[in-house]
Coordinates of C-alpha atoms in Angstrom, one line a residue:
Chain A
M1 CA 27.5 -11.3 15.7
P2 CA 27.8 -10.0 12.1
K3 CA 24.5 -9.3 10.4
R4 CA 23.5 -11.5 7.4
A5 CA 21.1 -9.2 5.8
C6 CA 20.6 -5.4 5.2
Y7 CA 17.6 -4.1 7.1
A8 CA 15.7 -1.0 8.1
Q9 CA 14.1 -1.5 11.5
D10 CA 11.5 -4.2 11.1
Y11 CA 10.3 -2.4 7.9
T12 CA 12.8 -3.4 5.3
G13 CA 10.3 -4.3 2.6
L14 CA 8.2 -1.2 3.1
K15 CA 11.3 1.1 2.6
I16 CA 12.3 -0.7 -0.5
L17 CA 8.8 -0.5 -1.9
H18 CA 8.4 3.2 -1.3
T19 CA 11.8 4.1 -2.7
L20 CA 10.9 2.2 -5.8
Y21 CA 7.5 3.9 -5.9
D22 CA 9.2 7.4 -5.7
S23 CA 11.6 6.3 -8.4
C24 CA 8.6 5.2 -10.6
L25 CA 6.9 8.6 -10.1
K26 CA 10.2 10.3 -11.1
A27 CA 10.4 8.2 -14.2
E28 CA 6.7 9.1 -15.0
I29 CA 5.6 5.5 -15.1
D30 CA 1.8 5.1 -15.4
F31 CA -0.1 3.0 -12.9
L32 CA -3.5 1.6 -13.7
D33 CA -5.0 1.4 -10.2
D34 CA -7.9 -1.0 -9.6
H35 CA -7.4 -3.1 -12.7
Y36 CA -7.7 -6.7 -11.9
L37 CA -5.9 -9.2 -14.1
L38 CA -8.4 -11.7 -15.6
N39 CA -6.4 -13.6 -18.2
L40 CA -3.4 -13.5 -20.6
I41 CA -3.8 -13.3 -24.3
V42 CA -1.7 -16.1 -25.9
D43 CA -1.6 -16.8 -29.6
E44 CA 0.4 -19.8 -30.9
G45 CA 2.3 -20.0 -27.6
C46 CA 3.3 -16.3 -27.7
I47 CA 2.1 -13.6 -25.4
K48 CA 0.0 -10.9 -27.0
G49 CA -1.2 -9.0 -23.9
A50 CA -3.6 -9.3 -21.1
I51 CA -7.3 -8.8 -20.2
F52 CA -8.3 -6.7 -17.1
L53 CA -11.4 -5.8 -15.2
D54 CA -11.4 -2.1 -14.7
S55 CA -13.1 -1.6 -11.4
H56 CA -13.9 2.1 -12.0
T57 CA -16.3 1.2 -14.9
G58 CA -16.8 -2.5 -14.7
E59 CA -15.5 -2.7 -18.3
I60 CA -13.3 -5.6 -19.6
I61 CA -10.1 -4.0 -20.9
Q62 CA -7.7 -5.5 -23.4
I63 CA -4.1 -4.3 -23.3
N64 CA -1.9 -5.5 -26.1
A65 CA 1.7 -6.0 -25.4
K66 CA 4.8 -7.6 -27.0
A67 CA 6.0 -8.8 -23.6
V68 CA 4.4 -9.1 -20.2
V69 CA 6.1 -9.3 -16.7
L70 CA 4.0 -10.9 -14.0
A71 CA 4.6 -9.8 -10.5
T72 CA 1.4 -10.9 -8.8
G73 CA 2.5 -12.4 -5.5
G74 CA 2.2 -15.8 -3.9
Y75 CA -0.7 -18.1 -2.9
G76 CA -0.4 -18.0 0.9
G77 CA -3.8 -16.3 1.1
I78 CA -5.4 -19.7 0.2
Y79 CA -4.7 -20.5 3.9
H80 CA -7.3 -17.8 4.7
G81 CA -7.3 -16.9 8.4
Y82 CA -4.0 -18.9 8.9
T83 CA -1.6 -16.7 7.0
T84 CA 0.5 -13.6 7.4
N85 CA -0.3 -12.7 3.8
S86 CA -2.8 -10.0 2.7
Y87 CA -6.3 -10.9 1.7
G88 CA -5.6 -10.8 -2.0
S89 CA -2.6 -13.2 -2.1
T90 CA -4.6 -16.0 -3.6
G91 CA -2.2 -16.9 -6.4
D92 CA -4.3 -15.2 -9.1
G93 CA -1.3 -14.7 -11.4
I94 CA -0.4 -18.4 -11.1
A95 CA -4.0 -19.4 -12.0
V96 CA -3.9 -17.1 -15.0
V97 CA -0.7 -18.7 -16.3
L98 CA -2.2 -22.2 -15.9
R99 CA -5.3 -21.1 -17.8
A100 CA -3.1 -19.7 -20.6
G101 CA -1.2 -23.0 -21.0
G102 CA 1.9 -22.1 -19.1
A103 CA 3.5 -24.3 -16.4
V104 CA 3.6 -24.0 -12.6
S105 CA 5.8 -25.9 -10.3
D106 CA 6.6 -27.1 -6.7
L107 CA 3.3 -25.9 -5.3
E108 CA 3.6 -28.2 -2.3
F109 CA 6.3 -26.0 -0.9
V110 CA 4.5 -23.5 1.3
Q111 CA 6.6 -21.9 4.1
F112 CA 5.0 -21.6 7.5
H113 CA 6.4 -18.7 9.6
P114 CA 7.0 -19.9 13.1
T115 CA 5.9 -16.7 14.8
A116 CA 2.6 -15.0 13.9
L117 CA 0.4 -13.5 16.6
K118 CA -1.9 -16.1 17.9
R119 CA -5.2 -14.3 17.5
S120 CA -4.7 -12.3 14.3
S121 CA -2.0 -14.3 12.4
I122 CA 0.0 -11.0 12.1
L123 CA 3.7 -11.5 11.5
M124 CA 6.2 -11.2 14.3
S125 CA 9.4 -10.6 12.3
E126 CA 12.3 -13.1 12.3
S127 CA 14.4 -10.3 13.8
A128 CA 12.8 -10.9 17.2
R129 CA 14.5 -14.3 17.3
G130 CA 17.6 -13.1 15.4
E131 CA 18.2 -10.5 18.2
G132 CA 18.0 -13.2 20.9
G133 CA 14.3 -13.8 21.5
Y134 CA 13.4 -17.2 23.0
L135 CA 10.5 -19.6 22.3
V136 CA 8.9 -21.0 25.4
N137 CA 5.9 -23.3 26.0
S138 CA 3.2 -22.8 28.6
E139 CA 5.5 -24.6 31.2
G140 CA 8.2 -22.0 30.6
E141 CA 10.5 -24.4 28.9
R142 CA 12.6 -23.7 25.8
F143 CA 12.1 -26.5 23.4
I144 CA 14.1 -25.7 20.2
D145 CA 17.1 -23.8 19.0
E146 CA 15.3 -20.6 17.9
L147 CA 17.8 -19.9 15.1
K148 CA 17.1 -23.2 13.2
P149 CA 15.5 -22.9 9.8
R150 CA 11.8 -21.8 9.7
D151 CA 10.5 -25.3 8.9
E152 CA 12.2 -26.9 11.9
V153 CA 11.1 -24.2 14.3
A154 CA 7.5 -24.2 12.9
R155 CA 7.3 -28.0 13.3
A156 CA 8.6 -27.8 16.8
I157 CA 5.9 -25.3 17.7
F158 CA 3.3 -27.4 16.0
R159 CA 4.3 -30.4 18.1
Q160 CA 4.1 -28.4 21.3
E161 CA 0.6 -27.4 20.3
Q162 CA -0.3 -31.0 19.6
E163 CA 0.7 -31.9 23.1
G164 CA -1.7 -29.3 24.3
K165 CA 0.9 -26.6 25.2
E166 CA 0.7 -23.0 24.2
V167 CA 3.8 -21.4 22.7
F168 CA 5.1 -17.9 23.4
L169 CA 7.8 -15.6 22.0
D170 CA 9.9 -14.2 24.9
V171 CA 11.7 -10.9 24.2
R172 CA 11.5 -9.5 27.7
H173 CA 15.2 -9.9 28.4
L174 CA 16.1 -7.6 25.4
G175 CA 14.7 -4.6 27.3
E176 CA 12.4 -1.9 26.3
E177 CA 15.0 0.4 24.7
K178 CA 16.4 -2.3 22.4
L179 CA 12.9 -3.5 21.5
M180 CA 11.8 0.0 20.5
H181 CA 15.0 0.4 18.5
L182 CA 14.8 -2.9 16.6
L183 CA 11.1 -3.9 16.6
P184 CA 9.0 -0.7 17.0
Q185 CA 6.2 -2.0 14.7
E186 CA 6.1 -5.4 16.3
V187 CA 5.8 -3.8 19.8
A188 CA 2.8 -1.7 18.5
L189 CA 1.1 -4.7 16.9
C190 CA 1.5 -6.8 20.1
K191 CA -0.1 -4.1 22.1
L192 CA -2.9 -3.6 19.7
H193 CA -3.8 -7.2 18.8
E194 CA -2.7 -9.2 21.9
H195 CA -3.0 -6.5 24.6
I196 CA 0.5 -7.2 25.8
D197 CA 3.7 -5.2 26.2
P198 CA 6.5 -7.4 24.8
A199 CA 8.9 -5.7 27.2
K200 CA 6.9 -7.1 30.1
A201 CA 4.9 -10.1 28.9
L202 CA 5.2 -13.2 26.8
I203 CA 3.8 -12.9 23.2
P204 CA 1.4 -15.7 22.3
I205 CA 2.2 -17.1 18.8
K206 CA 1.4 -19.8 16.3
P207 CA 3.0 -20.8 12.9
V208 CA 1.0 -19.8 9.8
A209 CA 1.4 -19.8 6.1
H210 CA 3.8 -17.1 5.0
Y211 CA 5.5 -17.6 1.7
S212 CA 5.0 -19.7 -1.4
M213 CA 8.3 -21.2 -2.7
G214 CA 6.4 -22.8 -5.6
G215 CA 4.8 -20.8 -8.4
I216 CA 5.1 -20.1 -12.1
E217 CA 7.7 -22.3 -13.8
V218 CA 10.4 -20.0 -15.3
N219 CA 13.6 -20.6 -17.1
S220 CA 16.9 -18.9 -16.4
S221 CA 15.7 -15.8 -18.2
L222 CA 12.6 -15.8 -16.0
E223 CA 10.5 -16.6 -19.1
V224 CA 7.4 -18.7 -18.3
Q225 CA 7.5 -22.2 -19.5
G226 CA 4.9 -22.6 -22.3
I227 CA 4.3 -18.9 -23.0
Q228 CA 7.0 -17.1 -25.0
G229 CA 7.4 -13.4 -24.1
C230 CA 5.8 -13.8 -20.7
F231 CA 8.1 -13.4 -17.7
A232 CA 7.4 -13.8 -14.0
V233 CA 9.3 -12.5 -11.0
G234 CA 9.0 -12.4 -7.2
E235 CA 6.8 -14.6 -5.1
C236 CA 4.6 -15.6 -8.0
A237 CA 7.5 -17.2 -9.8
N238 CA 9.5 -20.3 -9.0
A239 CA 13.0 -19.0 -9.8
K240 CA 14.4 -21.9 -7.6
V241 CA 16.4 -19.4 -5.6
H242 CA 14.8 -20.5 -2.3
G243 CA 15.0 -24.2 -2.6
A244 CA 12.4 -25.9 -0.5
N245 CA 12.8 -23.5 2.4
R246 CA 13.4 -19.8 2.0
L247 CA 15.6 -17.9 4.4
G248 CA 14.3 -14.7 6.0
G249 CA 15.2 -11.6 4.0
N250 CA 15.9 -13.5 0.8
S251 CA 12.6 -12.7 -0.9
L252 CA 13.7 -9.0 -0.8
L253 CA 17.1 -10.0 -2.3
E254 CA 15.2 -11.9 -5.0
I255 CA 12.9 -9.0 -6.0
T256 CA 15.7 -6.3 -5.9
S257 CA 18.0 -8.4 -8.1
L258 CA 15.7 -10.4 -10.4
G259 CA 13.1 -7.6 -10.9
R260 CA 15.6 -5.7 -13.0
F261 CA 16.7 -9.0 -14.7
A262 CA 13.1 -9.8 -15.7
G263 CA 12.6 -6.3 -17.0
D264 CA 15.8 -6.5 -19.1
H265 CA 14.8 -9.8 -20.6
A266 CA 11.3 -8.6 -21.4
H267 CA 12.7 -5.6 -23.1
Q268 CA 15.1 -7.7 -25.1
Y269 CA 12.3 -10.0 -26.1
T270 CA 10.2 -7.1 -27.5
R271 CA 13.0 -6.4 -30.1
S272 CA 12.4 -9.7 -31.9
A273 CA 8.7 -10.2 -31.1
S274 CA 6.2 -10.3 -33.9
N275 CA 4.1 -7.2 -34.5
K276 CA 1.0 -9.2 -35.1
E277 CA -1.6 -7.8 -32.6
A278 CA -4.1 -9.9 -30.8
N279 CA -7.7 -10.1 -31.8
S280 CA -10.6 -9.8 -29.3
T281 CA -11.3 -13.5 -28.8
Q282 CA -9.9 -13.6 -25.2
R283 CA -11.6 -10.3 -24.3
D284 CA -15.0 -11.6 -25.6
K285 CA -14.6 -14.8 -23.7
D286 CA -13.8 -13.0 -20.5
Q287 CA -16.6 -10.5 -21.0
K288 CA -19.0 -13.5 -21.2
A289 CA -17.5 -15.1 -18.2
I290 CA -18.0 -12.0 -16.1
E291 CA -21.5 -11.6 -17.3
A292 CA -22.2 -15.2 -16.4
I293 CA -21.0 -14.5 -12.8
Y294 CA -23.4 -11.6 -12.5
A295 CA -26.2 -13.8 -13.8
Q296 CA -25.4 -16.7 -11.5
A297 CA -27.8 -17.3 -8.6
C298 CA -26.2 -16.9 -5.2
T299 CA -27.6 -19.5 -2.9
L300 CA -24.4 -20.4 -1.2
N301 CA -22.2 -17.7 0.5
F302 CA -18.6 -18.1 -0.9
Y303 CA -17.1 -16.1 2.0
E304 CA -18.0 -19.1 4.3
K305 CA -16.3 -21.5 1.9
Q306 CA -13.3 -19.2 1.7
Q307 CA -12.9 -19.5 5.5
A308 CA -13.6 -23.3 5.4
L309 CA -10.9 -23.7 2.7
G310 CA -8.3 -21.8 4.7
K311 CA -9.0 -23.9 7.7
L312 CA -9.0 -27.2 5.7
M313 CA -5.7 -26.3 4.1
Y314 CA -4.1 -25.3 7.4
E315 CA -5.2 -28.5 9.2
K316 CA -4.7 -31.0 6.4
V317 CA -2.2 -29.5 4.0
G318 CA -0.2 -27.6 6.6
I319 CA 3.0 -27.8 8.6
Q320 CA 2.9 -31.6 8.8
R321 CA 1.2 -33.6 6.1
E322 CA 0.0 -37.2 6.0
N323 CA -1.3 -39.0 2.9
T324 CA -4.7 -40.0 4.2
Q325 CA -5.4 -36.4 5.4
L326 CA -4.2 -35.1 2.0
L327 CA -6.7 -37.4 0.3
Q328 CA -9.5 -36.2 2.6
A329 CA -8.6 -32.6 1.8
M330 CA -8.7 -33.4 -1.9
E331 CA -12.2 -34.8 -1.6
E332 CA -13.4 -31.8 0.4
V333 CA -11.9 -29.3 -2.1
R334 CA -13.5 -31.2 -5.0
A335 CA -16.8 -31.0 -3.2
M336 CA -16.3 -27.3 -2.8
Q337 CA -15.6 -27.0 -6.5
E338 CA -18.8 -28.7 -7.3
M339 CA -20.7 -26.4 -4.9
K340 CA -19.3 -23.4 -6.8
E341 CA -22.3 -23.5 -9.2
Q342 CA -24.4 -22.3 -6.3
M343 CA -22.1 -19.6 -5.3
G344 CA -22.4 -16.2 -7.0
I345 CA -22.2 -12.6 -6.1
A346 CA -24.9 -10.8 -4.2
D347 CA -23.6 -7.4 -5.2
K348 CA -24.7 -6.7 -8.8
S349 CA -23.1 -3.2 -9.1
P350 CA -20.9 -2.8 -12.2
I351 CA -18.6 -0.3 -10.5
H352 CA -16.0 -1.0 -7.7
N353 CA -17.5 -4.4 -7.1
Q354 CA -15.3 -5.8 -4.3
N355 CA -17.6 -8.7 -4.0
L356 CA -16.8 -9.7 -7.6
I357 CA -13.0 -9.3 -7.1
E358 CA -13.2 -11.4 -3.9
Y359 CA -15.2 -14.1 -5.8
L360 CA -12.6 -14.2 -8.5
E361 CA -9.8 -14.5 -5.9
F362 CA -11.7 -17.3 -4.2
S363 CA -12.0 -19.0 -7.6
S364 CA -8.2 -18.8 -8.0
A365 CA -7.8 -20.3 -4.5
L366 CA -10.2 -23.1 -5.4
L367 CA -8.3 -23.8 -8.7
L368 CA -4.9 -24.0 -7.0
A369 CA -5.8 -25.8 -3.8
P370 CA -6.1 -29.3 -5.5
M371 CA -2.8 -28.7 -7.2
I372 CA -1.0 -28.0 -3.9
I373 CA -2.6 -31.1 -2.5
S374 CA -1.7 -33.4 -5.5
S375 CA 1.9 -32.1 -5.5
A376 CA 2.0 -32.8 -1.8
L377 CA 0.5 -36.3 -2.3
A378 CA 3.1 -37.1 -5.0
R379 CA 6.1 -36.2 -2.8
N380 CA 6.5 -39.1 -0.5
E381 CA 9.5 -37.7 1.4
S382 CA 10.3 -34.7 3.6
R383 CA 12.2 -31.8 2.3
G384 CA 12.3 -28.2 3.6
A385 CA 8.8 -26.9 4.2
H386 CA 7.2 -30.1 3.0
Y387 CA 7.1 -32.6 5.8
K388 CA 5.2 -35.8 5.6
I389 CA 4.4 -38.4 8.4
G390 CA 5.6 -41.8 7.4
F391 CA 8.2 -40.3 5.0
E392 CA 10.2 -38.2 7.4
K393 CA 13.5 -38.4 5.5
Q394 CA 14.7 -36.6 2.4
D395 CA 14.8 -39.1 -0.5
D396 CA 17.0 -37.7 -3.3
K397 CA 16.9 -41.0 -5.2
H398 CA 13.2 -40.6 -6.0
F399 CA 12.4 -37.0 -5.3
A400 CA 15.4 -34.7 -6.2
K401 CA 13.1 -33.2 -8.8
H402 CA 10.5 -30.6 -9.4
H403 CA 6.8 -31.2 -9.8
I404 CA 5.6 -29.3 -12.9
I405 CA 1.9 -28.9 -13.8
Q406 CA 0.8 -27.7 -17.2
W407 CA -2.6 -28.0 -18.9
K408 CA -3.1 -28.8 -22.5
R409 CA -4.0 -25.5 -24.2
E410 CA -7.6 -25.2 -25.3
I411 CA -7.9 -24.7 -29.0
Chain B
M7 CA -23.1 -3.2 19.5
T8 CA -24.1 -1.2 16.5
I9 CA -22.0 0.8 14.1
T10 CA -23.0 3.2 11.5
I11 CA -21.5 3.4 8.0
L12 CA -22.0 6.2 5.5
R13 CA -23.0 4.5 2.2
S14 CA -22.5 6.2 -1.1
H15 CA -25.4 4.8 -3.2
N16 CA -28.0 6.7 -1.1
K17 CA -25.7 9.0 0.9
Q18 CA -27.3 7.6 4.0
E19 CA -25.8 6.3 7.2
E20 CA -26.7 2.7 7.6
A21 CA -26.6 0.9 11.0
Y22 CA -25.1 -2.6 11.3
P23 CA -25.6 -4.7 14.4
L24 CA -22.4 -6.6 15.6
E25 CA -21.9 -9.2 18.1
D26 CA -20.4 -7.8 21.3
K27 CA -16.8 -8.9 21.1
E28 CA -13.5 -7.2 20.6
R29 CA -12.4 -6.8 17.0
T30 CA -10.7 -4.4 14.7
L31 CA -12.9 -2.2 12.6
L32 CA -11.4 -4.0 9.5
K33 CA -12.6 -7.3 10.9
A34 CA -16.0 -5.8 11.6
L35 CA -16.2 -4.5 8.0
T36 CA -15.2 -7.9 6.5
D37 CA -17.7 -9.7 8.8
I38 CA -20.5 -7.3 7.7
K39 CA -19.6 -7.9 4.1
A40 CA -19.4 -11.7 4.5
T41 CA -22.6 -12.1 6.5
Q42 CA -24.9 -9.0 6.3
D43 CA -24.3 -6.9 3.2
A44 CA -22.0 -8.0 0.3
S45 CA -22.3 -4.7 -1.4
L46 CA -20.5 -2.8 1.4
T47 CA -17.3 -1.5 -0.2
F48 CA -13.9 -0.6 1.4
S49 CA -10.2 -1.0 0.7
A50 CA -8.0 -3.3 2.7
G51 CA -4.8 -5.3 2.3
C52 CA -2.3 -6.4 4.9
R53 CA -4.2 -6.2 8.2
A54 CA -0.9 -5.2 9.8
S55 CA -0.8 -1.4 9.5
V56 CA 1.7 -1.4 6.7
C57 CA -0.1 -1.3 3.3
G58 CA -1.9 2.0 4.0
T59 CA -5.1 1.1 2.1
C60 CA -7.7 0.9 4.9
A61 CA -7.7 4.5 6.4
V62 CA -11.2 5.8 7.1
R63 CA -12.8 8.3 9.5
V64 CA -14.2 7.1 12.8
N65 CA -16.3 9.6 14.6
G66 CA -14.6 12.4 12.6
K67 CA -11.1 11.1 13.3
E68 CA -8.8 9.4 10.8
Q69 CA -8.0 5.7 11.7
L70 CA -6.5 2.7 10.0
A71 CA -9.4 0.2 10.0
C72 CA -7.0 -2.6 10.8
A73 CA -5.6 -0.8 13.8
Y74 CA -8.7 0.5 15.4
K75 CA -10.9 -1.5 17.8
V76 CA -14.5 -0.9 16.9
Q77 CA -16.8 0.5 19.6
D78 CA -20.6 0.7 20.0
Q79 CA -22.2 3.7 18.2
D80 CA -19.1 4.4 16.1
V81 CA -19.8 6.4 12.9
I82 CA -17.6 5.3 10.0
E83 CA -17.1 7.6 7.0
P84 CA -14.6 7.8 4.0
L85 CA -11.6 10.1 4.2
Q86 CA -12.2 13.8 3.5
Y87 CA -11.1 15.7 0.5
H88 CA -11.0 12.6 -1.7
E89 CA -13.4 11.6 -4.4
V90 CA -15.5 8.7 -3.0
L91 CA -15.5 5.8 -5.4
R92 CA -17.9 3.7 -3.4
D93 CA -18.8 3.7 0.3
L94 CA -15.5 3.8 2.2
K95 CA -13.3 3.4 -0.9
V96 CA -11.7 6.7 -2.1
N97 CA -9.7 7.7 -5.1
K98 CA -6.1 8.2 -4.0
S99 CA -4.7 8.7 -7.5
L100 CA -5.3 12.5 -7.3
T101 CA -3.7 12.9 -3.8
K102 CA -0.6 10.9 -5.1
K103 CA -0.2 13.7 -7.7
T104 CA 1.0 15.9 -4.8
L105 CA 4.1 13.7 -4.7
Q106 CA 4.7 14.4 -8.4
R107 CA 4.1 18.1 -8.0
S108 CA 6.5 18.4 -5.1
T109 CA 9.0 16.1 -6.9
A110 CA 9.4 14.1 -3.6
W111 CA 12.2 11.8 -4.8
L112 CA 15.9 11.7 -5.0
Q113 CA 16.9 14.4 -7.5
T114 CA 20.5 13.8 -8.1
F115 CA 22.4 11.0 -6.4
Q116 CA 25.8 11.5 -4.9
E117 CA 28.0 9.0 -3.2
A118 CA 27.9 9.5 0.6
S119 CA 28.6 7.2 3.5
L120 CA 25.8 7.0 6.0
T121 CA 26.3 6.5 9.7
P122 CA 23.6 4.8 11.8
K123 CA 22.9 8.3 13.1
D124 CA 22.2 9.6 9.5
E125 CA 19.9 6.7 8.9
K126 CA 18.0 7.4 12.1
F127 CA 17.6 11.1 11.0
S128 CA 15.0 10.3 8.3
E129 CA 13.8 7.0 9.7
K130 CA 10.5 8.3 10.9
Q131 CA 9.7 10.2 7.7
S132 CA 10.4 7.0 5.7
D133 CA 7.9 5.0 7.8
C134 CA 5.1 6.7 5.8
I135 CA 2.6 4.2 4.3
L136 CA 0.7 6.7 2.1
C137 CA -2.5 6.0 3.9
D138 CA -3.7 9.6 3.3
A139 CA -4.9 10.1 6.9
C140 CA -3.0 13.3 7.2
Y141 CA -4.4 14.6 3.9
S142 CA -7.9 14.0 5.2
A143 CA -7.2 15.7 8.5
C144 CA -5.6 18.8 7.0
P145 CA -7.9 21.9 7.2
V146 CA -6.0 23.8 4.5
Y147 CA -7.7 21.6 1.9
A148 CA -11.1 23.2 2.8
V149 CA -9.8 26.4 1.2
N150 CA -6.9 25.4 -1.1
P151 CA -7.3 22.1 -3.0
D152 CA -4.0 22.7 -4.6
F153 CA -2.0 22.5 -1.4
L154 CA 0.9 20.0 -1.6
G155 CA -0.1 18.7 1.8
P156 CA 1.5 16.9 4.7
F157 CA 2.6 13.5 3.3
A158 CA 4.2 15.0 0.2
L159 CA 6.0 17.7 2.1
T160 CA 7.3 15.1 4.7
R161 CA 8.6 13.0 1.8
A162 CA 10.2 16.0 0.1
Y163 CA 11.9 16.8 3.5
R164 CA 13.0 13.1 3.8
Y165 CA 14.9 13.4 0.5
S166 CA 16.2 16.9 1.1
S167 CA 17.8 15.8 4.4
D168 CA 19.5 12.8 2.9
K169 CA 23.3 13.0 2.5
R170 CA 23.0 11.2 -0.8
E171 CA 20.9 14.0 -2.3
A172 CA 23.2 16.4 -4.3
D173 CA 20.4 18.8 -5.3
T174 CA 18.4 19.9 -2.3
K175 CA 17.8 23.2 -4.1
T176 CA 15.4 21.8 -6.7
L177 CA 13.4 20.1 -3.9
V178 CA 13.2 23.3 -2.0
D179 CA 12.2 25.2 -5.2
N180 CA 9.4 22.8 -5.9
V181 CA 7.7 23.1 -2.5
Q182 CA 7.3 26.9 -2.5
S183 CA 4.1 27.3 -4.5
N184 CA 1.1 25.9 -2.6
G185 CA 3.7 24.3 -0.3
V186 CA 5.5 25.0 2.9
W187 CA 4.1 28.5 3.4
D188 CA 0.5 27.5 3.0
C189 CA 0.6 25.2 6.0
I190 CA -1.2 26.8 9.0
L191 CA 0.9 24.7 11.5
C192 CA -2.2 23.4 13.2
A193 CA -0.6 19.9 13.6
E194 CA -3.8 18.0 12.8
C195 CA -1.7 15.9 10.4
T196 CA 0.7 15.0 13.2
L197 CA -2.3 13.9 15.4
A198 CA -3.8 11.9 12.5
C199 CA -0.7 9.9 11.5
P200 CA -0.9 6.3 12.5
K201 CA 2.8 5.9 12.2
G202 CA 3.8 8.7 14.6
I203 CA 5.2 10.9 11.8
D204 CA 5.2 14.7 12.5
P205 CA 4.7 16.5 9.1
K206 CA 4.2 19.8 10.9
T207 CA 7.8 19.8 12.1
D208 CA 9.0 18.5 8.8
I209 CA 7.3 21.5 7.1
L210 CA 9.0 23.8 9.6
M211 CA 12.3 22.2 8.7
L212 CA 11.6 22.8 5.0
R213 CA 10.8 26.4 5.8
S214 CA 14.3 26.8 7.3
L215 CA 15.9 25.2 4.3
S216 CA 13.8 27.6 2.1
I217 CA 15.1 30.6 4.0
E218 CA 18.7 29.2 3.6
Q219 CA 18.0 29.1 -0.1
G220 CA 17.0 32.8 -0.1
Y221 CA 13.2 32.4 0.0
T222 CA 11.1 34.4 2.4
D223 CA 7.7 33.8 3.9
P224 CA 5.3 35.3 1.4
T225 CA 2.6 35.8 4.0
F226 CA 5.0 37.9 6.1
V227 CA 5.6 40.2 3.1
Q228 CA 1.8 40.6 2.7
Q229 CA 1.6 41.6 6.3
S230 CA 3.8 44.6 6.0
F231 CA 0.8 47.0 6.4
G232 CA 2.0 49.4 3.7
F233 CA 5.4 50.1 5.3
D234 CA 7.7 51.0 2.5
P235 CA 11.4 50.2 3.3
N236 CA 12.5 52.6 0.4
A237 CA 10.6 55.5 2.1
G238 CA 8.9 56.6 -1.1
F239 CA 12.0 56.6 -3.3

């Protein structure tokens, strides 16, 4: 069978990333490690730079820029505990764009990967099925064509789970040698996290949040709608290349092609951008906001709420949606937003305050969650990753359109 | 169970009780932070042994926190030879300078067709996640902080052995000073690597390439015990 995508073992993304990193070092590009993006500086609809929290000192830093490219990742981390994403994938860049008056779109389209390890939500790569792995239930039956799109496979697994059956990935017939050649990392992860050798035993799996198709609304130059000179690329952006249901490997295609494209457009923009520099209004505002977080009493542990939010989103805004459940989820998220006044940070250190960063990440999650829910509520049809009970068919007449959210800019 | 973590604010080892159940060290650290002590600071990202941020020392041995199952009485410390920023979080920006000093990147690209065998040749070396475990395990740093070190040299070798590299000489030139000859071949790096990479062998391969380029082992020259090949002339 011809291969559809270029790959390097089960490590394609890692190899691209490190080759890029080496090239950046060669080009003597500066990295500001441990700088957390707080907000964009926008003046009369044009980008002027961004504000960062420098973890090394706790200072609020302003960096002026004629153009900005956002590459801040997706929001799958909102499904805390039920995602393959890293802890920090809470859609911070998307929240920042919203606050700056830019637009975001199609947030209801969250892709669930069919095969994550059951206990740890760690990803078992698509290649396991691509190479001929089977999905079987606890009765040993195959129940779906494993090569169907991710949404169909994830839903089929979800239904098995609803019937009380466990689901496993079976790659035993591929043999140890082939497994070690094609999936060495996955084999190691199975042994470590599930105590099983995939060459000899079934791999217990579940579908979890994996990729956000929705994100920052950009035009064909990848410029953010509503913020001139600000560009967005990668999972944080909604460049509309994945439709409602991304194919495995295509996010890597997106970043390798559109990354350069975004850089070129940002560079072009700087040639005509105004030289007027930003004042310190945004910086002062962010300084006060961070001081307020330090001063806030901490009577409610936000880490508990972070887990509760992840579970709520997975159960009620997950693989299969239903309007009454979405409305319940909305109420619960609103209640959490109100409780936020009681949540603060217990760690008051100015330097390397991971507690503060995680609080800010949770704030992004709590800001975006209601928008994912309202977008899902508004889409009374099923399309790609968005599947709704009672509206199981695709309805192009009413819903062949994007859901765009944009706030009125504060003056 | 109880684990002990070296804290930076008071330079004391602090003990934390944990419920007796199987979990990764990273899960233990996030649990402690969420329920016992929000000020405990560490670095973490992917939970799947690929981002390279969570390496620490457990009972004196380097481990990825996400890939180590925590045991009763474990002692957790930050990596060695790194500036501790806070608790288990260390400054990796200085160690990354070894990549710059060794110019561990593609020097001059040339068109070359790669076979699956060629790809296999540097597959292991390119599995490196820059977790710094090997750097922390390397005893050379106790005496020479300027040593280029295992991960930078493995990366330099990875590029020098690539058919698309037209300028292997520059790479070899740039790993001579504080580089391939300063390694004591103890293989602590190889034992520490969570990805099964073998920097020691890569360094030996770079030594061979160096000799091909006309370099000699400077320590060998120093060990000539006064023998004068020109016999006094």
